[in-house]
Amino acid sequence: MNYQWQTARKFAAAGELDRAAYYYRKAIADMAEPSQSSLIYRELAAISPPLEAVDLYQKILAIDPGDLSSYLAIGEIYQAQGWSALALEQFCQATYLAPQAFDLAAHLQLLQNLAAQHLWPQVIKAGLRVLEVNPAPEIYAQVGVAYGATGQLWSAWQLFEHGADLIPAASYNRLGVAFSQQQIWNYGANCFTKAITLQPDYADAHANLGNVFWQTGDLKNAMLCFQEAIAIDPNFTQVYYNLGLIMADLERLEEAALLLETAIALQPDFGLAHLHLTRVQQQAQAANVPLEPNTSN
């Protein structure tokens, strides 16, 4: 340690930061060994204004691109300045470099922060790196959401197949919805079935599987799925409505009316349910089919 460096430390310890900075810079100018320069840069950064500190940490990274603490320090400075996107870039770099240096909570927080800004490619890249050392259900879920948001449904499917039972039921359900929206019914059904296997009382998954059967013309299985969803959640308004439409198509008008009335009782402003109930009532009147009022609500 040269004289300038020793003097800088003494002034820094005494709180005389301007003098300390002066001697730190003189020490850097006299230092021939880059690794030692990095130590001085770090000490100088600790007493420097934010942007000057960033410049010093970047000089450390120029000497050692694998210096994890410098990425974190820059990220914290950017975060303190309110520059969240720039901060996230630095935290991502730290994660790519050494994912094992962070716990699950830190990994999850990073991915959630990236997702909040819709930085989906970064979520995928960072998430896949994290999965190498921390294959947790929460991480699979975050990466799955990012794949879905970018339309990479097959990548999400392959990821979930790799993760097997680590995948949360909600993630399979979400992916199934995305496949269904693309009318890829078989993969949608597979996802909903996996969600139900993992969580048998998952009413949404039963309802979504029922929608797949309904859309593909399998009314018998659609009704069984919808009935199971209602058994799990007796207040599942949409399912009563769906069953009402199926019964109407099958000309089982009394059952259709009761189901639609139940949906309306649960959600009085359900406009489509009112519309279809009126149509069912008109059909029943034309066919001389008496409709009993729903007295269960």
PDB file of N, CA, C and O in Angstrom, residues 186-228:
ATOM      1  N   ASN A 186     -56.191 -29.690 -28.018  1.00  0.00           N
ATOM      2  CA  ASN A 186     -55.633 -30.873 -27.355  1.00  0.00           C
ATOM      3  C   ASN A 186     -54.608 -30.486 -26.290  1.00  0.00           C
ATOM      4  O   ASN A 186     -54.596 -31.058 -25.181  1.00  0.00           O
ATOM      5  N   TYR A 187     -53.768 -29.503 -26.588  1.00  0.00           N
ATOM      6  CA  TYR A 187     -52.791 -29.079 -25.575  1.00  0.00           C
ATOM      7  C   TYR A 187     -53.467 -28.309 -24.450  1.00  0.00           C
ATOM      8  O   TYR A 187     -53.051 -28.379 -23.292  1.00  0.00           O
ATOM      9  N   GLY A 188     -54.514 -27.570 -24.789  1.00  0.00           N
ATOM     10  CA  GLY A 188     -55.277 -26.915 -23.732  1.00  0.00           C
ATOM     11  C   GLY A 188     -55.844 -27.941 -22.768  1.00  0.00           C
ATOM     12  O   GLY A 188     -55.732 -27.801 -21.542  1.00  0.00           O
ATOM     13  N   ALA A 189     -56.450 -29.004 -23.327  1.00  0.00           N
ATOM     14  CA  ALA A 189     -57.025 -30.056 -22.485  1.00  0.00           C
ATOM     15  C   ALA A 189     -55.949 -30.735 -21.647  1.00  0.00           C
ATOM     16  O   ALA A 189     -56.165 -31.045 -20.466  1.00  0.00           O
ATOM     17  N   ASN A 190     -54.789 -30.976 -22.244  1.00  0.00           N
ATOM     18  CA  ASN A 190     -53.694 -31.604 -21.494  1.00  0.00           C
ATOM     19  C   ASN A 190     -53.277 -30.750 -20.309  1.00  0.00           C
ATOM     20  O   ASN A 190     -53.024 -31.263 -19.204  1.00  0.00           O
ATOM     21  N   CYS A 191     -53.203 -29.442 -20.531  1.00  0.00           N
ATOM     22  CA  CYS A 191     -52.803 -28.538 -19.443  1.00  0.00           C
ATOM     23  C   CYS A 191     -53.834 -28.526 -18.322  1.00  0.00           C
ATOM     24  O   CYS A 191     -53.487 -28.601 -17.141  1.00  0.00           O
ATOM     25  N   PHE A 192     -55.101 -28.439 -18.687  1.00  0.00           N
ATOM     26  CA  PHE A 192     -56.147 -28.412 -17.662  1.00  0.00           C
ATOM     27  C   PHE A 192     -56.195 -29.739 -16.896  1.00  0.00           C
ATOM     28  O   PHE A 192     -56.397 -29.748 -15.678  1.00  0.00           O
ATOM     29  N   THR A 193     -55.975 -30.832 -17.615  1.00  0.00           N
ATOM     30  CA  THR A 193     -55.973 -32.135 -16.956  1.00  0.00           C
ATOM     31  C   THR A 193     -54.823 -32.248 -15.967  1.00  0.00           C
ATOM     32  O   THR A 193     -54.982 -32.772 -14.853  1.00  0.00           O
ATOM     33  N   LYS A 194     -53.653 -31.731 -16.350  1.00  0.00           N
ATOM     34  CA  LYS A 194     -52.520 -31.738 -15.432  1.00  0.00           C
ATOM     35  C   LYS A 194     -52.795 -30.870 -14.209  1.00  0.00           C
ATOM     36  O   LYS A 194     -52.443 -31.213 -13.081  1.00  0.00           O
ATOM     37  N   ALA A 195     -53.441 -29.718 -14.436  1.00  0.00           N
ATOM     38  CA  ALA A 195     -53.778 -28.843 -13.314  1.00  0.00           C
ATOM     39  C   ALA A 195     -54.713 -29.551 -12.341  1.00  0.00           C
ATOM     40  O   ALA A 195     -54.546 -29.471 -11.116  1.00  0.00           O
ATOM     41  N   ILE A 196     -55.683 -30.277 -12.881  1.00  0.00           N
ATOM     42  CA  ILE A 196     -56.642 -31.000 -12.025  1.00  0.00           C
ATOM     43  C   ILE A 196     -55.959 -32.146 -11.293  1.00  0.00           C
ATOM     44  O   ILE A 196     -56.255 -32.414 -10.120  1.00  0.00           O
ATOM     45  N   THR A 197     -55.030 -32.810 -11.978  1.00  0.00           N
ATOM     46  CA  THR A 197     -54.290 -33.896 -11.324  1.00  0.00           C
ATOM     47  C   THR A 197     -53.506 -33.368 -10.132  1.00  0.00           C
ATOM     48  O   THR A 197     -53.458 -34.003  -9.066  1.00  0.00           O
ATOM     49  N   LEU A 198     -52.897 -32.199 -10.318  1.00  0.00           N
ATOM     50  CA  LEU A 198     -52.123 -31.603  -9.234  1.00  0.00           C
ATOM     51  C   LEU A 198     -53.017 -31.040  -8.130  1.00  0.00           C
ATOM     52  O   LEU A 198     -52.648 -31.039  -6.953  1.00  0.00           O
ATOM     53  N   GLN A 199     -54.206 -30.531  -8.522  1.00  0.00           N
ATOM     54  CA  GLN A 199     -55.103 -29.892  -7.556  1.00  0.00           C
ATOM     55  C   GLN A 199     -56.545 -30.253  -7.919  1.00  0.00           C
ATOM     56  O   GLN A 199     -57.224 -29.518  -8.629  1.00  0.00           O
ATOM     57  N   PRO A 200     -57.023 -31.377  -7.429  1.00  0.00           N
ATOM     58  CA  PRO A 200     -58.348 -31.873  -7.842  1.00  0.00           C
ATOM     59  C   PRO A 200     -59.504 -30.920  -7.559  1.00  0.00           C
ATOM     60  O   PRO A 200     -60.532 -30.984  -8.233  1.00  0.00           O
ATOM     61  N   ASP A 201     -59.362 -30.042  -6.570  1.00  0.00           N
ATOM     62  CA  ASP A 201     -60.455 -29.115  -6.254  1.00  0.00           C
ATOM     63  C   ASP A 201     -60.293 -27.761  -6.948  1.00  0.00           C
ATOM     64  O   ASP A 201     -60.835 -26.750  -6.493  1.00  0.00           O
ATOM     65  N   TYR A 202     -59.602 -27.735  -8.063  1.00  0.00           N
ATOM     66  CA  TYR A 202     -59.346 -26.501  -8.804  1.00  0.00           C
ATOM     67  C   TYR A 202     -60.524 -26.250  -9.737  1.00  0.00           C
ATOM     68  O   TYR A 202     -60.572 -26.717 -10.875  1.00  0.00           O
ATOM     69  N   ALA A 203     -61.485 -25.478  -9.270  1.00  0.00           N
ATOM     70  CA  ALA A 203     -62.723 -25.263 -10.023  1.00  0.00           C
ATOM     71  C   ALA A 203     -62.471 -24.639 -11.389  1.00  0.00           C
ATOM     72  O   ALA A 203     -63.095 -25.023 -12.393  1.00  0.00           O
ATOM     73  N   ASP A 204     -61.569 -23.657 -11.453  1.00  0.00           N
ATOM     74  CA  ASP A 204     -61.289 -22.999 -12.738  1.00  0.00           C
ATOM     75  C   ASP A 204     -60.787 -23.994 -13.778  1.00  0.00           C
ATOM     76  O   ASP A 204     -61.157 -23.904 -14.960  1.00  0.00           O
ATOM     77  N   ALA A 205     -59.932 -24.917 -13.364  1.00  0.00           N
ATOM     78  CA  ALA A 205     -59.389 -25.899 -14.311  1.00  0.00           C
ATOM     79  C   ALA A 205     -60.497 -26.832 -14.815  1.00  0.00           C
ATOM     80  O   ALA A 205     -60.547 -27.165 -16.007  1.00  0.00           O
ATOM     81  N   HIS A 206     -61.392 -27.267 -13.919  1.00  0.00           N
ATOM     82  CA  HIS A 206     -62.529 -28.088 -14.363  1.00  0.00           C
ATOM     83  C   HIS A 206     -63.382 -27.311 -15.360  1.00  0.00           C
ATOM     84  O   HIS A 206     -63.810 -27.852 -16.397  1.00  0.00           O
ATOM     85  N   ALA A 207     -63.646 -26.042 -15.061  1.00  0.00           N
ATOM     86  CA  ALA A 207     -64.467 -25.222 -15.955  1.00  0.00           C
ATOM     87  C   ALA A 207     -63.783 -25.030 -17.301  1.00  0.00           C
ATOM     88  O   ALA A 207     -64.432 -25.113 -18.358  1.00  0.00           O
ATOM     89  N   ASN A 208     -62.480 -24.778 -17.272  1.00  0.00           N
ATOM     90  CA  ASN A 208     -61.760 -24.570 -18.530  1.00  0.00           C
ATOM     91  C   ASN A 208     -61.697 -25.840 -19.360  1.00  0.00           C
ATOM     92  O   ASN A 208     -61.787 -25.789 -20.596  1.00  0.00           O
ATOM     93  N   LEU A 209     -61.537 -26.993 -18.691  1.00  0.00           N
ATOM     94  CA  LEU A 209     -61.569 -28.255 -19.433  1.00  0.00           C
ATOM     95  C   LEU A 209     -62.960 -28.463 -20.030  1.00  0.00           C
ATOM     96  O   LEU A 209     -63.091 -28.927 -21.172  1.00  0.00           O
ATOM     97  N   GLY A 210     -63.992 -28.091 -19.282  1.00  0.00           N
ATOM     98  CA  GLY A 210     -65.343 -28.158 -19.829  1.00  0.00           C
ATOM     99  C   GLY A 210     -65.501 -27.297 -21.061  1.00  0.00           C
ATOM    100  O   GLY A 210     -66.155 -27.693 -22.036  1.00  0.00           O
ATOM    101  N   ASN A 211     -64.891 -26.115 -21.065  1.00  0.00           N
ATOM    102  CA  ASN A 211     -64.956 -25.240 -22.242  1.00  0.00           C
ATOM    103  C   ASN A 211     -64.323 -25.899 -23.459  1.00  0.00           C
ATOM    104  O   ASN A 211     -64.820 -25.762 -24.588  1.00  0.00           O
ATOM    105  N   VAL A 212     -63.196 -26.611 -23.236  1.00  0.00           N
ATOM    106  CA  VAL A 212     -62.543 -27.304 -24.355  1.00  0.00           C
ATOM    107  C   VAL A 212     -63.487 -28.356 -24.938  1.00  0.00           C
ATOM    108  O   VAL A 212     -63.680 -28.448 -26.161  1.00  0.00           O
ATOM    109  N   PHE A 213     -64.084 -29.156 -24.056  1.00  0.00           N
ATOM    110  CA  PHE A 213     -65.029 -30.175 -24.544  1.00  0.00           C
ATOM    111  C   PHE A 213     -66.205 -29.525 -25.267  1.00  0.00           C
ATOM    112  O   PHE A 213     -66.666 -30.017 -26.307  1.00  0.00           O
ATOM    113  N   TRP A 214     -66.695 -28.434 -24.719  1.00  0.00           N
ATOM    114  CA  TRP A 214     -67.825 -27.728 -25.333  1.00  0.00           C
ATOM    115  C   TRP A 214     -67.457 -27.235 -26.728  1.00  0.00           C
ATOM    116  O   TRP A 214     -68.191 -27.431 -27.696  1.00  0.00           O
ATOM    117  N   GLN A 215     -66.296 -26.596 -26.842  1.00  0.00           N
ATOM    118  CA  GLN A 215     -65.871 -26.035 -28.123  1.00  0.00           C
ATOM    119  C   GLN A 215     -65.602 -27.113 -29.167  1.00  0.00           C
ATOM    120  O   GLN A 215     -65.677 -26.851 -30.370  1.00  0.00           O
ATOM    121  N   THR A 216     -65.271 -28.315 -28.704  1.00  0.00           N
ATOM    122  CA  THR A 216     -64.969 -29.407 -29.646  1.00  0.00           C
ATOM    123  C   THR A 216     -66.149 -30.356 -29.813  1.00  0.00           C
ATOM    124  O   THR A 216     -66.021 -31.429 -30.404  1.00  0.00           O
ATOM    125  N   GLY A 217     -67.317 -29.956 -29.286  1.00  0.00           N
ATOM    126  CA  GLY A 217     -68.542 -30.709 -29.548  1.00  0.00           C
ATOM    127  C   GLY A 217     -68.831 -31.875 -28.626  1.00  0.00           C
ATOM    128  O   GLY A 217     -69.800 -32.612 -28.848  1.00  0.00           O
ATOM    129  N   ASP A 218     -68.024 -32.052 -27.597  1.00  0.00           N
ATOM    130  CA  ASP A 218     -68.253 -33.157 -26.658  1.00  0.00           C
ATOM    131  C   ASP A 218     -69.084 -32.630 -25.487  1.00  0.00           C
ATOM    132  O   ASP A 218     -68.566 -32.322 -24.409  1.00  0.00           O
ATOM    133  N   LEU A 219     -70.395 -32.533 -25.709  1.00  0.00           N
ATOM    134  CA  LEU A 219     -71.262 -31.909 -24.714  1.00  0.00           C
ATOM    135  C   LEU A 219     -71.375 -32.743 -23.442  1.00  0.00           C
ATOM    136  O   LEU A 219     -71.504 -32.185 -22.344  1.00  0.00           O
ATOM    137  N   LYS A 220     -71.334 -34.055 -23.567  1.00  0.00           N
ATOM    138  CA  LYS A 220     -71.453 -34.910 -22.388  1.00  0.00           C
ATOM    139  C   LYS A 220     -70.327 -34.630 -21.400  1.00  0.00           C
ATOM    140  O   LYS A 220     -70.568 -34.393 -20.209  1.00  0.00           O
ATOM    141  N   ASN A 221     -69.096 -34.645 -21.875  1.00  0.00           N
ATOM    142  CA  ASN A 221     -67.959 -34.379 -20.988  1.00  0.00           C
ATOM    143  C   ASN A 221     -67.908 -32.919 -20.555  1.00  0.00           C
ATOM    144  O   ASN A 221     -67.446 -32.611 -19.452  1.00  0.00           O
ATOM    145  N   ALA A 222     -68.363 -32.026 -21.424  1.00  0.00           N
ATOM    146  CA  ALA A 222     -68.417 -30.621 -21.039  1.00  0.00           C
ATOM    147  C   ALA A 222     -69.325 -30.442 -19.827  1.00  0.00           C
ATOM    148  O   ALA A 222     -68.959 -29.772 -18.845  1.00  0.00           O
ATOM    149  N   MET A 223     -70.516 -31.071 -19.879  1.00  0.00           N
ATOM    150  CA  MET A 223     -71.447 -30.942 -18.759  1.00  0.00           C
ATOM    151  C   MET A 223     -70.885 -31.575 -17.491  1.00  0.00           C
ATOM    152  O   MET A 223     -71.043 -31.028 -16.391  1.00  0.00           O
ATOM    153  N   LEU A 224     -70.197 -32.696 -17.622  1.00  0.00           N
ATOM    154  CA  LEU A 224     -69.603 -33.342 -16.442  1.00  0.00           C
ATOM    155  C   LEU A 224     -68.563 -32.419 -15.792  1.00  0.00           C
ATOM    156  O   LEU A 224     -68.517 -32.280 -14.564  1.00  0.00           O
ATOM    157  N   CYS A 225     -67.742 -31.773 -16.617  1.00  0.00           N
ATOM    158  CA  CYS A 225     -66.723 -30.855 -16.085  1.00  0.00           C
ATOM    159  C   CYS A 225     -67.364 -29.645 -15.418  1.00  0.00           C
ATOM    160  O   CYS A 225     -66.949 -29.220 -14.334  1.00  0.00           O
ATOM    161  N   PHE A 226     -68.384 -29.086 -16.080  1.00  0.00           N
ATOM    162  CA  PHE A 226     -69.059 -27.922 -15.503  1.00  0.00           C
ATOM    163  C   PHE A 226     -69.733 -28.285 -14.178  1.00  0.00           C
ATOM    164  O   PHE A 226     -69.696 -27.513 -13.214  1.00  0.00           O
ATOM    165  N   GLN A 227     -70.367 -29.453 -14.136  1.00  0.00           N
ATOM    166  CA  GLN A 227     -71.018 -29.883 -12.899  1.00  0.00           C
ATOM    167  C   GLN A 227     -70.002 -30.084 -11.777  1.00  0.00           C
ATOM    168  O   GLN A 227     -70.280 -29.767 -10.605  1.00  0.00           O
ATOM    169  N   GLU A 228     -68.831 -30.586 -12.121  1.00  0.00           N
ATOM    170  CA  GLU A 228     -67.779 -30.752 -11.117  1.00  0.00           C
ATOM    171  C   GLU A 228     -67.302 -29.388 -10.615  1.00  0.00           C
ATOM    172  O   GLU A 228     -67.055 -29.199  -9.417  1.00  0.00           O
TER     173      GLU A 228
END
